[in-house]
Amino acid sequence: MAPKVFILNGPNLNALGKREPGIYGGKTLKDIEADCQTLAETRGYEIDFRQTNHEGVLVDWLHEAGDAAVGIALNPGAYGHTSIALQDAIRAIGVPVVELHLSNIHAREAFRHVSMVAPVAAGMICGFGANSYQLALRALFDICDN
Ligand code: DQA
């Protein structure tokens, strides 16, 4: 059976495609999931792609991934800037996390320059639009291959 990675998406990412397309692009989350699926197949991984608007659900999914996945790509949305609970959840699991954002959070408002996830992530990709998911997944697969 192919090793599994979780791709977890936080609040408001269900609105991709119609949400501030000048910042986040025109692809929907379904489009992005399909692109991730294609890459995963070529790399020999299975993906479990999910989105929630609720912080505690993300915490639950991180715990679940700790048992069920070899790695996690996480777009925490705005919770990435605020959530100590997400940082603690990642600290509690032994699975590498690659943080990702579509937009370049460092080129935006000051409150987006902070990430609670980054200190406990293997690394962070941001600023490449939907391609951030591909780049983050490639980095995650490279980590998990070794
Ligand atoms: C985001 C960046 C966050 O600052 C924002 O709150 C989001 C999306 C991104 O993918 O660029 O919801 O995570």
XYZ file of N, CA and C and ligand atoms in Angstrom:
451
model
N 0.836 -1.204 0.000
C 0.000 0.000 0.000
C 0.873 1.257 0.000
N 0.470 2.259 -0.769
C 1.266 3.494 -0.859
C 1.225 4.240 0.474
N 2.360 4.836 0.879
C 2.341 5.654 2.093
C 1.416 6.857 1.914
N 0.812 7.261 3.038
C -0.206 8.319 2.952
C 0.297 9.636 3.539
N 0.015 10.737 2.836
C 0.225 12.066 3.427
C -1.126 12.777 3.529
N -1.258 13.555 4.591
C -2.446 14.390 4.764
C -2.138 15.779 4.196
N -3.078 16.353 3.483
C -2.980 17.746 3.035
C -4.141 18.472 3.700
N -3.812 19.300 4.688
C -4.841 19.900 5.536
C -4.954 21.395 5.259
N -6.181 21.836 5.138
C -6.473 23.226 4.784
C -7.387 23.850 5.823
N -7.008 25.057 6.261
C -7.764 25.750 7.294
C -8.832 26.682 6.746
N -9.213 27.667 7.577
C -10.404 28.462 7.327
C -10.356 29.285 6.039
N -11.514 29.350 5.425
C -11.782 30.170 4.235
C -11.171 29.623 2.948
N -10.425 28.548 3.051
C -9.817 28.001 1.831
C -10.854 27.263 0.985
N -12.000 26.933 1.579
C -13.112 26.389 0.784
C -13.637 27.420 -0.216
N -13.321 28.697 0.006
C -13.822 29.757 -0.883
C -12.843 30.091 -2.011
N -11.755 29.344 -2.106
C -10.800 29.620 -3.189
C -11.505 29.550 -4.540
N -11.070 30.431 -5.445
C -11.727 30.521 -6.752
C -12.564 31.782 -6.819
N -13.307 32.037 -5.720
C -14.089 33.282 -5.678
C -13.574 34.256 -4.616
N -12.684 33.796 -3.747
C -12.187 34.629 -2.654
C -10.943 35.413 -3.099
N -11.043 36.732 -3.133
C -9.900 37.599 -3.464
C -8.969 36.962 -4.511
N -9.485 36.732 -5.728
C -8.675 36.030 -6.728
C -7.374 36.754 -7.089
N -7.348 38.092 -6.883
C -6.107 38.844 -7.149
C -4.988 38.412 -6.213
N -5.356 37.903 -5.037
C -4.347 37.449 -4.064
C -4.163 35.934 -4.141
N -5.284 35.215 -4.237
C -5.205 33.757 -4.092
C -5.339 32.983 -5.407
N -5.617 33.694 -6.512
C -5.727 33.024 -7.804
C -7.132 32.505 -8.069
N -7.307 31.945 -9.235
C -8.639 31.551 -9.696
C -8.969 30.076 -9.503
N -7.999 29.280 -9.049
C -8.267 27.844 -8.890
C -9.105 27.592 -7.644
N -9.996 26.620 -7.735
C -10.749 26.198 -6.555
C -9.915 25.177 -5.776
N -10.372 24.894 -4.563
C -9.658 23.892 -3.761
C -9.768 22.512 -4.423
N -10.887 22.281 -5.105
C -11.042 21.011 -5.849
C -9.989 20.905 -6.952
N -9.763 22.008 -7.688
C -8.724 22.028 -8.735
C -7.362 21.690 -8.114
N -7.078 22.322 -6.975
C -5.782 22.118 -6.312
C -5.652 20.671 -5.844
N -6.751 20.134 -5.316
C -6.728 18.728 -4.874
C -6.401 17.804 -6.054
N -7.019 18.092 -7.210
C -6.773 17.244 -8.390
C -5.291 17.310 -8.793
N -4.709 18.509 -8.751
C -3.277 18.655 -9.082
C -2.407 17.884 -8.084
N -2.793 17.945 -6.808
C -2.031 17.223 -5.769
C -2.132 15.717 -5.993
N -3.320 15.269 -6.375
C -3.551 13.839 -6.635
C -2.633 13.349 -7.758
N -2.528 14.161 -8.830
C -1.679 13.790 -9.972
C -0.223 13.656 -9.540
N 0.259 14.650 -8.783
C 1.652 14.599 -8.329
C 1.879 13.405 -7.408
N 0.929 13.168 -6.503
C 1.077 12.064 -5.540
C 1.187 10.731 -6.265
N 0.375 10.554 -7.298
C 0.426 9.291 -8.055
C 1.799 9.089 -8.684
N 2.358 10.162 -9.270
C 3.663 10.005 -9.916
C 4.762 9.721 -8.882
N 4.551 10.167 -7.646
C 5.570 9.953 -6.598
C 5.303 8.714 -5.756
N 4.175 8.030 -6.012
C 3.893 6.793 -5.280
C 3.331 7.004 -3.888
N 2.602 8.103 -3.699
C 1.964 8.384 -2.411
C 0.452 8.465 -2.574
N -0.225 8.204 -1.452
C -1.670 8.410 -1.384
C -1.894 9.720 -0.632
N -2.915 10.476 -1.026
C -3.201 11.713 -0.281
C -4.578 11.648 0.361
N -4.673 12.325 1.508
C -5.964 12.543 2.164
C -6.087 14.058 2.274
N -6.930 14.653 1.442
C -6.996 16.107 1.270
C -8.264 16.623 1.963
N -8.103 17.538 2.922
C -9.253 17.980 3.727
C -9.225 19.489 3.971
N -10.392 20.032 4.235
C -10.503 21.459 4.593
C -11.518 21.602 5.723
N -11.206 22.497 6.677
C -12.165 22.836 7.727
C -12.035 24.310 8.081
N -13.124 24.880 8.576
C -13.090 26.260 9.068
C -12.881 26.318 10.579
N -12.626 25.152 11.209
C -12.626 25.084 12.675
C -11.248 24.674 13.217
N -10.727 25.487 14.120
C -9.385 25.270 14.654
C -9.247 23.895 15.320
N -10.238 23.535 16.157
C -10.160 22.263 16.880
C -10.188 21.064 15.949
N -10.890 21.194 14.840
C -10.916 20.096 13.865
C -9.526 19.914 13.264
N -8.839 21.026 12.997
C -7.460 20.914 12.494
C -6.569 20.200 13.515
N -6.755 20.530 14.795
C -5.987 19.859 15.862
C -6.276 18.358 15.832
N -7.561 17.999 15.750
C -7.938 16.568 15.694
C -7.289 15.880 14.492
N -7.299 16.545 13.351
C -6.739 15.940 12.123
C -5.222 15.793 12.228
N -4.567 16.754 12.882
C -3.111 16.626 13.071
C -2.813 15.401 13.934
N -3.590 15.229 15.005
C -3.408 14.038 15.853
C -3.642 12.764 15.051
N -4.714 12.787 14.249
C -5.032 11.604 13.424
C -3.882 11.317 12.461
N -3.350 12.364 11.862
C -2.241 12.193 10.906
C -1.015 11.611 11.601
N -0.836 11.964 12.876
C 0.292 11.424 13.635
C 0.301 9.916 13.655
N -0.891 9.307 13.582
C -1.007 7.841 13.567
C -1.136 7.278 12.155
N -1.738 8.047 11.256
C -2.170 7.471 9.972
C -1.332 7.913 8.773
N -0.451 8.916 8.964
C 0.248 9.488 7.809
C 1.757 9.509 8.042
N 2.502 9.570 6.928
C 3.963 9.695 7.030
C 4.399 11.159 6.958
N 3.486 12.047 6.572
C 3.812 13.461 6.483
C 2.552 14.286 6.290
N 2.703 15.595 6.512
C 1.554 16.505 6.422
C 1.976 17.771 5.682
N 1.160 18.177 4.690
C 1.271 19.516 4.114
C 0.110 20.310 4.702
N 0.412 21.456 5.274
C -0.602 22.207 6.020
C -0.667 23.649 5.544
N -1.835 24.030 5.013
C -2.135 25.457 4.838
C -3.080 25.831 5.970
N -2.540 26.420 7.034
C -3.376 26.677 8.210
C -4.276 27.893 8.057
N -4.174 28.608 6.902
C -4.940 29.849 6.750
C -4.591 30.794 7.882
N -5.559 31.587 8.314
C -5.290 32.605 9.335
C -4.899 31.997 10.678
N -5.307 30.747 10.955
C -4.914 30.128 12.232
C -3.403 29.968 12.336
N -2.723 29.933 11.213
C -1.266 29.851 11.251
C -0.644 31.040 11.963
N -1.336 32.180 11.919
C -0.781 33.394 12.527
C -1.102 33.492 14.014
N -2.045 32.689 14.469
C -2.574 32.890 15.834
C -2.560 31.657 16.726
N -2.487 30.468 16.149
C -2.890 29.284 16.914
C -1.731 28.570 17.606
N -1.637 28.782 18.914
C -0.682 28.013 19.725
C -1.130 26.558 19.771
N -2.448 26.326 19.684
C -2.959 24.946 19.697
C -2.433 24.156 18.496
N -2.336 24.797 17.349
C -1.776 24.096 16.176
C -0.298 23.786 16.410
N 0.428 24.762 16.951
C 1.856 24.511 17.217
C 2.020 23.349 18.195
N 1.204 23.347 19.256
C 1.297 22.274 20.256
C 0.945 20.920 19.646
N -0.062 20.913 18.769
C -0.469 19.645 18.138
C 0.678 19.095 17.290
N 1.348 19.975 16.557
C 2.467 19.520 15.711
C 3.617 19.029 16.584
N 3.848 19.717 17.711
C 4.892 19.269 18.652
C 4.576 17.875 19.200
N 3.270 17.567 19.283
C 2.847 16.313 19.925
C 2.935 15.109 19.003
N 3.113 15.350 17.712
C 3.131 14.217 16.768
C 4.529 14.081 16.182
N 4.844 12.895 15.745
C 6.192 12.663 15.234
C 6.256 12.616 13.724
N 5.476 13.458 13.081
C 5.344 13.409 11.624
C 5.754 14.767 11.049
N 6.588 14.780 9.998
C 7.011 16.080 9.455
C 5.860 16.868 8.829
N 5.899 18.176 9.083
C 4.871 19.079 8.552
C 5.550 20.110 7.655
N 5.054 20.267 6.439
C 5.470 21.373 5.581
C 4.329 22.390 5.564
N 4.628 23.594 6.056
C 3.633 24.673 6.064
C 3.598 25.312 4.683
N 2.426 25.690 4.234
C 2.350 26.365 2.937
C 1.265 27.430 2.948
N 1.496 28.438 2.126
C 0.509 29.495 1.888
C 0.542 29.835 0.407
N -0.619 30.110 -0.151
C -0.666 30.541 -1.551
C 0.026 31.891 -1.718
N -0.305 32.818 -0.820
C 0.222 34.178 -0.942
C 1.560 34.286 -0.213
N 2.307 35.335 -0.547
C 3.560 35.613 0.160
C 3.213 36.375 1.429
N 3.078 35.649 2.530
C 2.602 36.268 3.774
C 3.562 37.359 4.260
N 4.818 37.295 3.845
C 5.797 38.296 4.292
C 5.703 39.596 3.504
N 4.977 39.574 2.401
C 4.794 40.788 1.598
C 3.433 41.431 1.881
N 2.733 40.930 2.911
C 1.385 41.431 3.203
C 1.372 42.147 4.567
N 0.200 42.243 5.180
C 0.074 42.969 6.451
C 1.011 42.359 7.507
N 1.441 43.212 8.457
C 2.404 42.774 9.476
C 1.881 41.564 10.257
N 0.550 41.512 10.511
C 0.041 40.395 11.327
C 0.184 39.051 10.619
N 0.413 39.100 9.291
C 0.612 37.833 8.562
C 2.082 37.402 8.536
N 2.965 38.259 9.038
C 4.393 37.914 8.995
C 4.759 36.875 10.054
N 3.872 36.745 11.051
C 4.128 35.795 12.142
C 3.492 34.461 11.787
N 4.235 33.368 12.036
C 3.650 32.033 11.906
C 3.898 31.240 13.179
N 2.824 30.740 13.754
C 2.927 29.854 14.922
C 3.369 28.452 14.516
N 3.185 28.149 13.235
C 3.490 26.805 12.731
C 4.967 26.699 12.334
N 5.504 27.773 11.769
C 6.863 27.721 11.201
C 7.923 27.166 12.161
N 7.902 27.544 13.460
C 8.969 27.034 14.343
C 8.957 25.515 14.520
N 7.821 24.881 14.236
C 7.744 23.423 14.417
C 7.555 22.699 13.080
N 7.657 23.445 11.986
C 7.530 22.841 10.651
C 8.908 22.444 10.134
N 8.917 21.471 9.219
C 10.172 21.126 8.543
C 10.623 22.299 7.679
N 9.658 23.033 7.140
C 9.946 24.209 6.323
C 8.646 24.833 5.872
N 8.786 25.974 5.198
C 7.577 26.684 4.762
C 7.716 27.166 3.321
N 6.630 26.998 2.564
C 6.573 27.487 1.181
C 5.462 28.534 1.131
N 5.733 29.707 0.568
C 4.656 30.679 0.412
C 4.915 31.567 -0.793
N 3.837 32.030 -1.396
C 3.951 33.054 -2.429
C 3.842 32.582 -3.858
N 3.576 31.316 -4.077
C 3.561 30.789 -5.435
C 2.167 30.408 -5.922
N 1.159 30.967 -5.263
C -0.212 30.653 -5.658
C -0.485 29.160 -5.483
N -1.309 28.619 -6.399
C -1.649 27.196 -6.299
C -0.403 26.320 -6.393
N 0.628 26.829 -7.054
C 1.877 26.060 -7.174
C 2.547 25.838 -5.809
N 2.196 26.646 -4.806
C 2.740 26.408 -3.454
C 2.410 24.991 -2.988
N 1.226 24.485 -3.377
C 0.850 23.123 -2.965
C 1.778 22.093 -3.611
N 2.089 22.303 -4.904
C 2.973 21.362 -5.606
C 4.373 21.390 -4.993
N 4.860 22.608 -4.734
C 6.212 22.747 -4.187
C 6.296 22.160 -2.778
N 5.255 22.418 -1.980
C 5.235 21.883 -0.611
C 5.173 20.355 -0.638
N 4.362 19.819 -1.542
C 4.236 18.357 -1.631
C 5.551 17.732 -2.077
N 6.214 18.377 -3.059
C 7.513 17.844 -3.507
C 8.493 17.796 -2.349
N 8.530 18.893 -1.581
C 9.441 18.945 -0.417
C 9.071 17.855 0.579
N 7.766 17.676 0.807
C 7.316 16.661 1.768
C 7.673 15.255 1.281
N 7.441 14.985 -0.013
C 7.765 13.656 -0.547
C 9.270 13.398 -0.454
N 10.075 14.432 -0.711
C 11.536 14.262 -0.607
C 11.921 13.886 0.832
N 11.288 14.540 1.805
C 11.574 14.207 3.210
C 11.142 12.764 3.497
N 9.945 12.419 3.039
C 9.372 11.106 3.387
C 10.068 9.969 2.633
N 10.623 10.264 1.453
C 11.358 9.244 0.693
C 12.597 8.776 1.457
N 13.156 9.695 2.278
C 14.439 9.382 2.935
C 14.256 8.822 4.345
C -3.185 31.988 3.434
C -2.552 33.258 4.023
C -3.232 33.652 5.324
O -2.675 34.873 5.813
C -4.709 33.881 5.105
O -5.337 34.150 6.344
C -5.365 32.734 4.408
C -4.676 32.135 3.271
C -2.582 31.662 2.053
O -2.719 30.517 1.615
O -2.020 32.543 1.398
O -6.485 32.363 4.717
O -2.909 30.880 4.294
